[in-house]
Tab-separated table of C-alpha atoms in Angstrom:
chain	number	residue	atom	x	y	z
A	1	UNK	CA	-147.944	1.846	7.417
A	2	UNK	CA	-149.033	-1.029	5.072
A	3	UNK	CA	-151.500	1.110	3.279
A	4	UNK	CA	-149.127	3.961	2.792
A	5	UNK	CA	-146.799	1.112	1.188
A	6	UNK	CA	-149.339	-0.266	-0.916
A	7	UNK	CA	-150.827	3.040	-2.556
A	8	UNK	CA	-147.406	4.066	-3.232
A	9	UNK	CA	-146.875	1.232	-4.922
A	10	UNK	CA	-149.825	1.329	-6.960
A	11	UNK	CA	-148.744	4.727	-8.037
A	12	UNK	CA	-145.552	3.464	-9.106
A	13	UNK	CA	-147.148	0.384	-11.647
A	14	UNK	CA	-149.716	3.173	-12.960
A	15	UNK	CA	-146.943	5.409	-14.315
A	16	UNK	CA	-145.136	2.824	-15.405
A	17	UNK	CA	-148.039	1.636	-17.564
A	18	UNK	CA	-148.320	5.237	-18.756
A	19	UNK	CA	-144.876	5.166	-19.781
A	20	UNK	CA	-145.079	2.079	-21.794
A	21	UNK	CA	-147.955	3.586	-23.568
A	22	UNK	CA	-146.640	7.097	-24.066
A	23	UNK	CA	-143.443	4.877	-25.814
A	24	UNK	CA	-145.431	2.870	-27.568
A	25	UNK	CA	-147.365	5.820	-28.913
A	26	UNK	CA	-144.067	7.965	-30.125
A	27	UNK	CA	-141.929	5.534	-31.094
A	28	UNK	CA	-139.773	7.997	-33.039
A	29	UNK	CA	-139.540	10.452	-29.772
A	30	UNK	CA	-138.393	7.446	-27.955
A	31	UNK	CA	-135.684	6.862	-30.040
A	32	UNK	CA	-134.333	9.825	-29.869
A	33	UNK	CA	-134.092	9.781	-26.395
A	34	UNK	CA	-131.873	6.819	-26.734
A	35	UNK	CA	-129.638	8.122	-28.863
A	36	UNK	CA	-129.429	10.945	-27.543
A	37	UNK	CA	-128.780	9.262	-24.024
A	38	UNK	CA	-126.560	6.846	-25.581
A	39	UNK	CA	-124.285	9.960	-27.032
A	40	UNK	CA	-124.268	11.910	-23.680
A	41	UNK	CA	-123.047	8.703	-22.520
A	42	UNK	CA	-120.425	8.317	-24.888
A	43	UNK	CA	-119.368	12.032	-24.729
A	44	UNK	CA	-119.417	11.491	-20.826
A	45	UNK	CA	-117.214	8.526	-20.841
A	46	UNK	CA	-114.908	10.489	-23.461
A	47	UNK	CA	-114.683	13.536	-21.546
A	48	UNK	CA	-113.976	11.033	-18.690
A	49	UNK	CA	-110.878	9.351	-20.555
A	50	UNK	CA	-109.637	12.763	-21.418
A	51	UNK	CA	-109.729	14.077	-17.773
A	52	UNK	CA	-107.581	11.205	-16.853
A	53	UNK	CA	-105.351	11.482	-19.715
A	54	UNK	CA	-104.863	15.233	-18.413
A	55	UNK	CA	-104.589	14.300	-14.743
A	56	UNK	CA	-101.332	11.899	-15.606
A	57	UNK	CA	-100.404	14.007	-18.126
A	58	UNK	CA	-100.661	17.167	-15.605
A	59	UNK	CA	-98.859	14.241	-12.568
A	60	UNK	CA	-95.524	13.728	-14.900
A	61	UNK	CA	-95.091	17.595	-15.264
A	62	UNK	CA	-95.195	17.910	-11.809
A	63	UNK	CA	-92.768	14.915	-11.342
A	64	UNK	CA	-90.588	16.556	-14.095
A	65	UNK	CA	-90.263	20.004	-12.333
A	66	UNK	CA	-89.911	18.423	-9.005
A	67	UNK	CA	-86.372	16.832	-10.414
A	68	UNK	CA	-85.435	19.968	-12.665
A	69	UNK	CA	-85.912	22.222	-9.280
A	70	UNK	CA	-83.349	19.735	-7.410
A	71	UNK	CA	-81.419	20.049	-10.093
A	72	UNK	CA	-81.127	23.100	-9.887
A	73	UNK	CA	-80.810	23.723	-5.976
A	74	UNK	CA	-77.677	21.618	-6.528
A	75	UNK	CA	-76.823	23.626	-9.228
A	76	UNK	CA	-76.636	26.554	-7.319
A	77	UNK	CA	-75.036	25.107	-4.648
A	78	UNK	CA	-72.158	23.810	-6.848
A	79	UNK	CA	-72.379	27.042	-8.425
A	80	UNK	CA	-71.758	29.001	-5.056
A	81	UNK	CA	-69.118	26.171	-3.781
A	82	UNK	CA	-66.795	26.969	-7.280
A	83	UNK	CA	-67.694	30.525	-6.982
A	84	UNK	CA	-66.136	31.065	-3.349
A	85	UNK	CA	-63.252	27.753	-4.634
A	86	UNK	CA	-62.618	30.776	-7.442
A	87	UNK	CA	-62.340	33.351	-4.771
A	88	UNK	CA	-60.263	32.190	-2.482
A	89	UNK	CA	-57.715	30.852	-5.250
A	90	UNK	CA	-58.016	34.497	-6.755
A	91	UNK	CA	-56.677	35.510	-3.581
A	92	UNK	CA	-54.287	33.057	-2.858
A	93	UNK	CA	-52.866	33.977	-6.399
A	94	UNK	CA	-52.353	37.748	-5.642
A	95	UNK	CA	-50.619	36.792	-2.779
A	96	UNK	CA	-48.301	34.528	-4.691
A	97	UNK	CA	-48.254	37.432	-7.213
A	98	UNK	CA	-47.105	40.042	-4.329
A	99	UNK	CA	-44.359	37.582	-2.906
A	100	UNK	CA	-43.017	36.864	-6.303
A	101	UNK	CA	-42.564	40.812	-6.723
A	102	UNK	CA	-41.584	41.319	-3.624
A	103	UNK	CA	-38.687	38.416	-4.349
A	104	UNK	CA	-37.899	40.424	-7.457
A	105	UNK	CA	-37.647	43.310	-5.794
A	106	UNK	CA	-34.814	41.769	-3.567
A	107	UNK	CA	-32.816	40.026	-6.150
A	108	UNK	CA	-32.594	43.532	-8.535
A	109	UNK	CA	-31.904	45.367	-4.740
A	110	UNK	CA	-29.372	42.837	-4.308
A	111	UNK	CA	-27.400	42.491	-7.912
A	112	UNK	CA	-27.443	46.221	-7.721
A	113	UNK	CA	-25.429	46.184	-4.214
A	114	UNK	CA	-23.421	43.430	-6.056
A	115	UNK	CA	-22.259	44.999	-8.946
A	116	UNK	CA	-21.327	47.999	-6.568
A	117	UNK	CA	-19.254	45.202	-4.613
A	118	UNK	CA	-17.550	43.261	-6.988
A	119	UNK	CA	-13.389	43.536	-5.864
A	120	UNK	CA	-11.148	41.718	-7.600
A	121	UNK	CA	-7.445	42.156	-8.380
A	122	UNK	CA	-4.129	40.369	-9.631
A	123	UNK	CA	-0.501	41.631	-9.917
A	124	UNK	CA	3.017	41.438	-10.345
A	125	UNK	CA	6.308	42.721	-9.206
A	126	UNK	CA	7.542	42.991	-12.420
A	127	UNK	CA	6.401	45.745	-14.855
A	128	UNK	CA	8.825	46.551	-17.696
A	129	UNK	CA	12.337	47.509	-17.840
A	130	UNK	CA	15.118	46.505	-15.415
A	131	UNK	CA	13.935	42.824	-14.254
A	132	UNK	CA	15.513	40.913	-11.347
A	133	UNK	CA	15.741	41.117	-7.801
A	134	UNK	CA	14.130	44.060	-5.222
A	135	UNK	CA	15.762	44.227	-1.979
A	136	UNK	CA	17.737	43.349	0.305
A	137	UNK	CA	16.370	46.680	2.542
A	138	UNK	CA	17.801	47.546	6.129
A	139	UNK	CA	14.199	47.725	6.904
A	140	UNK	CA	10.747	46.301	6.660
A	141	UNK	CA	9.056	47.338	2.862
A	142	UNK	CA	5.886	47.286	1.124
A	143	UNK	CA	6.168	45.022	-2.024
A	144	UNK	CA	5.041	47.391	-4.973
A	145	UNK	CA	3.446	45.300	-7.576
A	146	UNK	CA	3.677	47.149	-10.726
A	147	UNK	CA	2.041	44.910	-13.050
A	148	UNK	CA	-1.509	44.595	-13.120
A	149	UNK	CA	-3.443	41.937	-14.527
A	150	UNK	CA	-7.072	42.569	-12.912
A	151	UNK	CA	-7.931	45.458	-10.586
A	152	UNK	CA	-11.940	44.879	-10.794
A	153	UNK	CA	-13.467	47.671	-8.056
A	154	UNK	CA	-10.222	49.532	-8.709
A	155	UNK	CA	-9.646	49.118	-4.577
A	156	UNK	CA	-5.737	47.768	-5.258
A	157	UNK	CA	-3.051	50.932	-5.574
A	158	UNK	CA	-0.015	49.371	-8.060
A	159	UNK	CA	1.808	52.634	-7.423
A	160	UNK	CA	1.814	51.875	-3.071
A	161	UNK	CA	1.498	48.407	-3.176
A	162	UNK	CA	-2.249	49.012	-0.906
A	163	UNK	CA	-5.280	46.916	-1.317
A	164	UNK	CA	-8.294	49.125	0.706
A	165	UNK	CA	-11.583	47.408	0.836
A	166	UNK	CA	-14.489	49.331	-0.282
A	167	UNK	CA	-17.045	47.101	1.692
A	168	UNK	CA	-16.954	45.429	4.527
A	169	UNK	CA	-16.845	42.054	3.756
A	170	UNK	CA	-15.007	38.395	3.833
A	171	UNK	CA	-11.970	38.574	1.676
A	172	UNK	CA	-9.080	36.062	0.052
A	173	UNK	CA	-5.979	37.072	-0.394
A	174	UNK	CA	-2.883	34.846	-2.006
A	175	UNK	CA	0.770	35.932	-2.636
A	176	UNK	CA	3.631	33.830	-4.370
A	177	UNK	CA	7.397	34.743	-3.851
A	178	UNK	CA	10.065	33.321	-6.402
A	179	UNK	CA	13.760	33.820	-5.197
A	180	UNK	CA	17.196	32.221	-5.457
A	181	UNK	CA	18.788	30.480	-2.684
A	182	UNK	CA	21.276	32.964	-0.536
A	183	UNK	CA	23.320	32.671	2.806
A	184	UNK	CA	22.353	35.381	3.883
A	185	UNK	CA	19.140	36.559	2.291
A	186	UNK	CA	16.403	34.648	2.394
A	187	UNK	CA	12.599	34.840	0.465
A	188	UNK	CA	10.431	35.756	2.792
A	189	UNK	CA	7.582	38.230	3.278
A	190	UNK	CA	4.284	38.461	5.053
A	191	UNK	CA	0.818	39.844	4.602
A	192	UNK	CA	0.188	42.979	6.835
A	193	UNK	CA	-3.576	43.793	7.463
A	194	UNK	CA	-3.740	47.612	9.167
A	195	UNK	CA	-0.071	47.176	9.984
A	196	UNK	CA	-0.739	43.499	11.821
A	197	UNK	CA	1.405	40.543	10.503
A	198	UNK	CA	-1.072	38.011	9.919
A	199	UNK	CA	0.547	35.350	7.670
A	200	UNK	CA	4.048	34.633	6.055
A	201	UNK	CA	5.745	32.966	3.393
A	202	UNK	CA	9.904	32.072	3.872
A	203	UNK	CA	12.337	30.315	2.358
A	204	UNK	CA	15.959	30.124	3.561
A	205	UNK	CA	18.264	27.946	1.836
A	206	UNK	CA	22.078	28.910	0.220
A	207	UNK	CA	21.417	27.695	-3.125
A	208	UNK	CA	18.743	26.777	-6.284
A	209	UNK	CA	15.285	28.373	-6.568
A	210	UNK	CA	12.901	28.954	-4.204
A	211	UNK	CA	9.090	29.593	-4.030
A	212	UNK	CA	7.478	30.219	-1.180
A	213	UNK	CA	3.904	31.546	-1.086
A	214	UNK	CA	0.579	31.595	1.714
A	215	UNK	CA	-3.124	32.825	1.002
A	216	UNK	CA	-5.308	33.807	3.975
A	217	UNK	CA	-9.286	34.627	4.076
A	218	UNK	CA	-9.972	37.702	6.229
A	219	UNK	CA	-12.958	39.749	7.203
A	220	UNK	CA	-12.250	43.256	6.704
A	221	UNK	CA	-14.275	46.450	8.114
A	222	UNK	CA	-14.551	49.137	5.065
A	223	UNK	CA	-11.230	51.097	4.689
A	224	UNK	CA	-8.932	48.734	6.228
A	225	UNK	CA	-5.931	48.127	4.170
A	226	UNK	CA	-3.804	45.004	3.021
A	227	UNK	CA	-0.301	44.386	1.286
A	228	UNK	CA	2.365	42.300	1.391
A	229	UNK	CA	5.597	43.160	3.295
A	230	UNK	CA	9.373	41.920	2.442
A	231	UNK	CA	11.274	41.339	4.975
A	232	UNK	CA	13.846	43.019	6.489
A	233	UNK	CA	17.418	42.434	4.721
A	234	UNK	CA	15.376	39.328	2.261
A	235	UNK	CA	14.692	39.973	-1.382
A	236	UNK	CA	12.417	38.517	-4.456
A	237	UNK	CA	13.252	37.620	-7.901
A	238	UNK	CA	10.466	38.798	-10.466
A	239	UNK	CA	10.875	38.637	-14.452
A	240	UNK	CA	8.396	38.867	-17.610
A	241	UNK	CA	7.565	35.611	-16.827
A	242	UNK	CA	5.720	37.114	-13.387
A	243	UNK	CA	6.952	34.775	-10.425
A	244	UNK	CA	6.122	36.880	-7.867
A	245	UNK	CA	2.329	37.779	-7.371
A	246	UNK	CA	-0.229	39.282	-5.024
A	247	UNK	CA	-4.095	38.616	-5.363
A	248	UNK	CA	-7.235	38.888	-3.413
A	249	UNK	CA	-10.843	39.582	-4.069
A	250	UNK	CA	-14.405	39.504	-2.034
A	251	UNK	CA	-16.192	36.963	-1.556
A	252	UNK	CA	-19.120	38.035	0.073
A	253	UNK	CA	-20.002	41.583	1.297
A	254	UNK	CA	-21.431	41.666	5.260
């Protein structure tokens, strides 16, 4: 084992003083070995700096599309959120859009039934010519009022003295008497619905004006019929100046 170590180390110092002669011999060659060592070296190290430089360079890029990937995930997600947000206020609108026709629909159904309903009417004993008093009668009679001041609907008669209501429906009637104070005949009258009493206005004094008048709201089927009755053996006073009235309209159909 020692001689192995020694011979090889003999071997070693011999080439070694080879070398050194070879260099000292081609001093030029040598040279250009170290230069040209020394510029591998330098390309090496370069090269070296510029891998790094790429590897960081190459790092932040990844880095970079890491984040703009997230960003866009959440992007998408938002993106999908609002989409279905749109959606479901798109349909939420057409329904609003459907109810609001349908409420249209309703109120042009119902002004149409309206203006088929609308009853109104106002008159007066008195119509022209003779003015003054109409009874006494022996008997129960319908009050004609001639003079007509409304007769919306057209449902009052002013030749019978007969209101008939088109619809059925919750109606007001009013009626006003004017008379002059008698012994023996007093103002009075009373509205008659389908030949019922139902109320009546009287005054019964022997002297000086009287007025006496009642209004009554009534719900009335279609076709029943309303006037004002005078009394048996009473009578009314009526002039241009209209004292004595009967009115009524609908308020609401049913």
């Amino acid at each position: 084992m020692m001689l192995r170590m020694e011979i090889t180390m003999l071997l070693s110092l011999l080439l070694l003083i080879h070398s050194l002669s070879t260099a000292q011999l081609q001093p030029d060659s040598n040279n250009e070995v170290i230069s040209h060592l020394r510029q591998t070296e330098s390309q090496a190290a370069g090269a070296g700096n510029l891998s790094d430089n790429q590897q960081t360079c190459a790092q932040d890029i990844h880095a970079v599309l890491r984040e703009m990937s997230a960003s866009l995930a959440a992007l998408k997600v938002g993106m999908e959120y609002l989409q279905r947000d749109n959606e479901a206020k798109t349909e939420e609108l057409d329904l609003l859009k459907q109810q609001y026709q349908e409420q249209v629909t309703k109120v042009r159904r119902l002004e149409q039934q309206y203006q088929g309903k609308q009853v109104a009417f106002s008159a007066s004993v008195f119509a022209g010519g003779a003015q003054g008093y109409v009874g006494p009668f022996n008997t129960d009679t319908v009050l004609v009022f001639r003079h007509v001041a409304t007769n919306t609907g057209n449902a009052y008669n002013p030749h019978t003295g007969i209101f008939f209501a088109p619809v059925r429906g919750v109606y007001h009637f009013e009626f006003y008497l004017h008379g002059h104070g008698h012994a023996s005949h007093p103002t009075a009258a009373s509205l008659v619905k389908n030949g019922q009493q139902i109320f009546t206005a009287f005054e019964g004094q022997a002297s000086s004006s009287v007025n006496p008048s009642n209004g009554v709201i009534l719900h009335l089927e279609s076709g029943d019929v309303v006037f004002v009755r005078l009394w048996r053996n009473a009578r009314i006073y009526d002039t241009v100046d209209h004292h004595t009235t009967f009115s009524g309209h609908l308020l609401f159909p049913m």
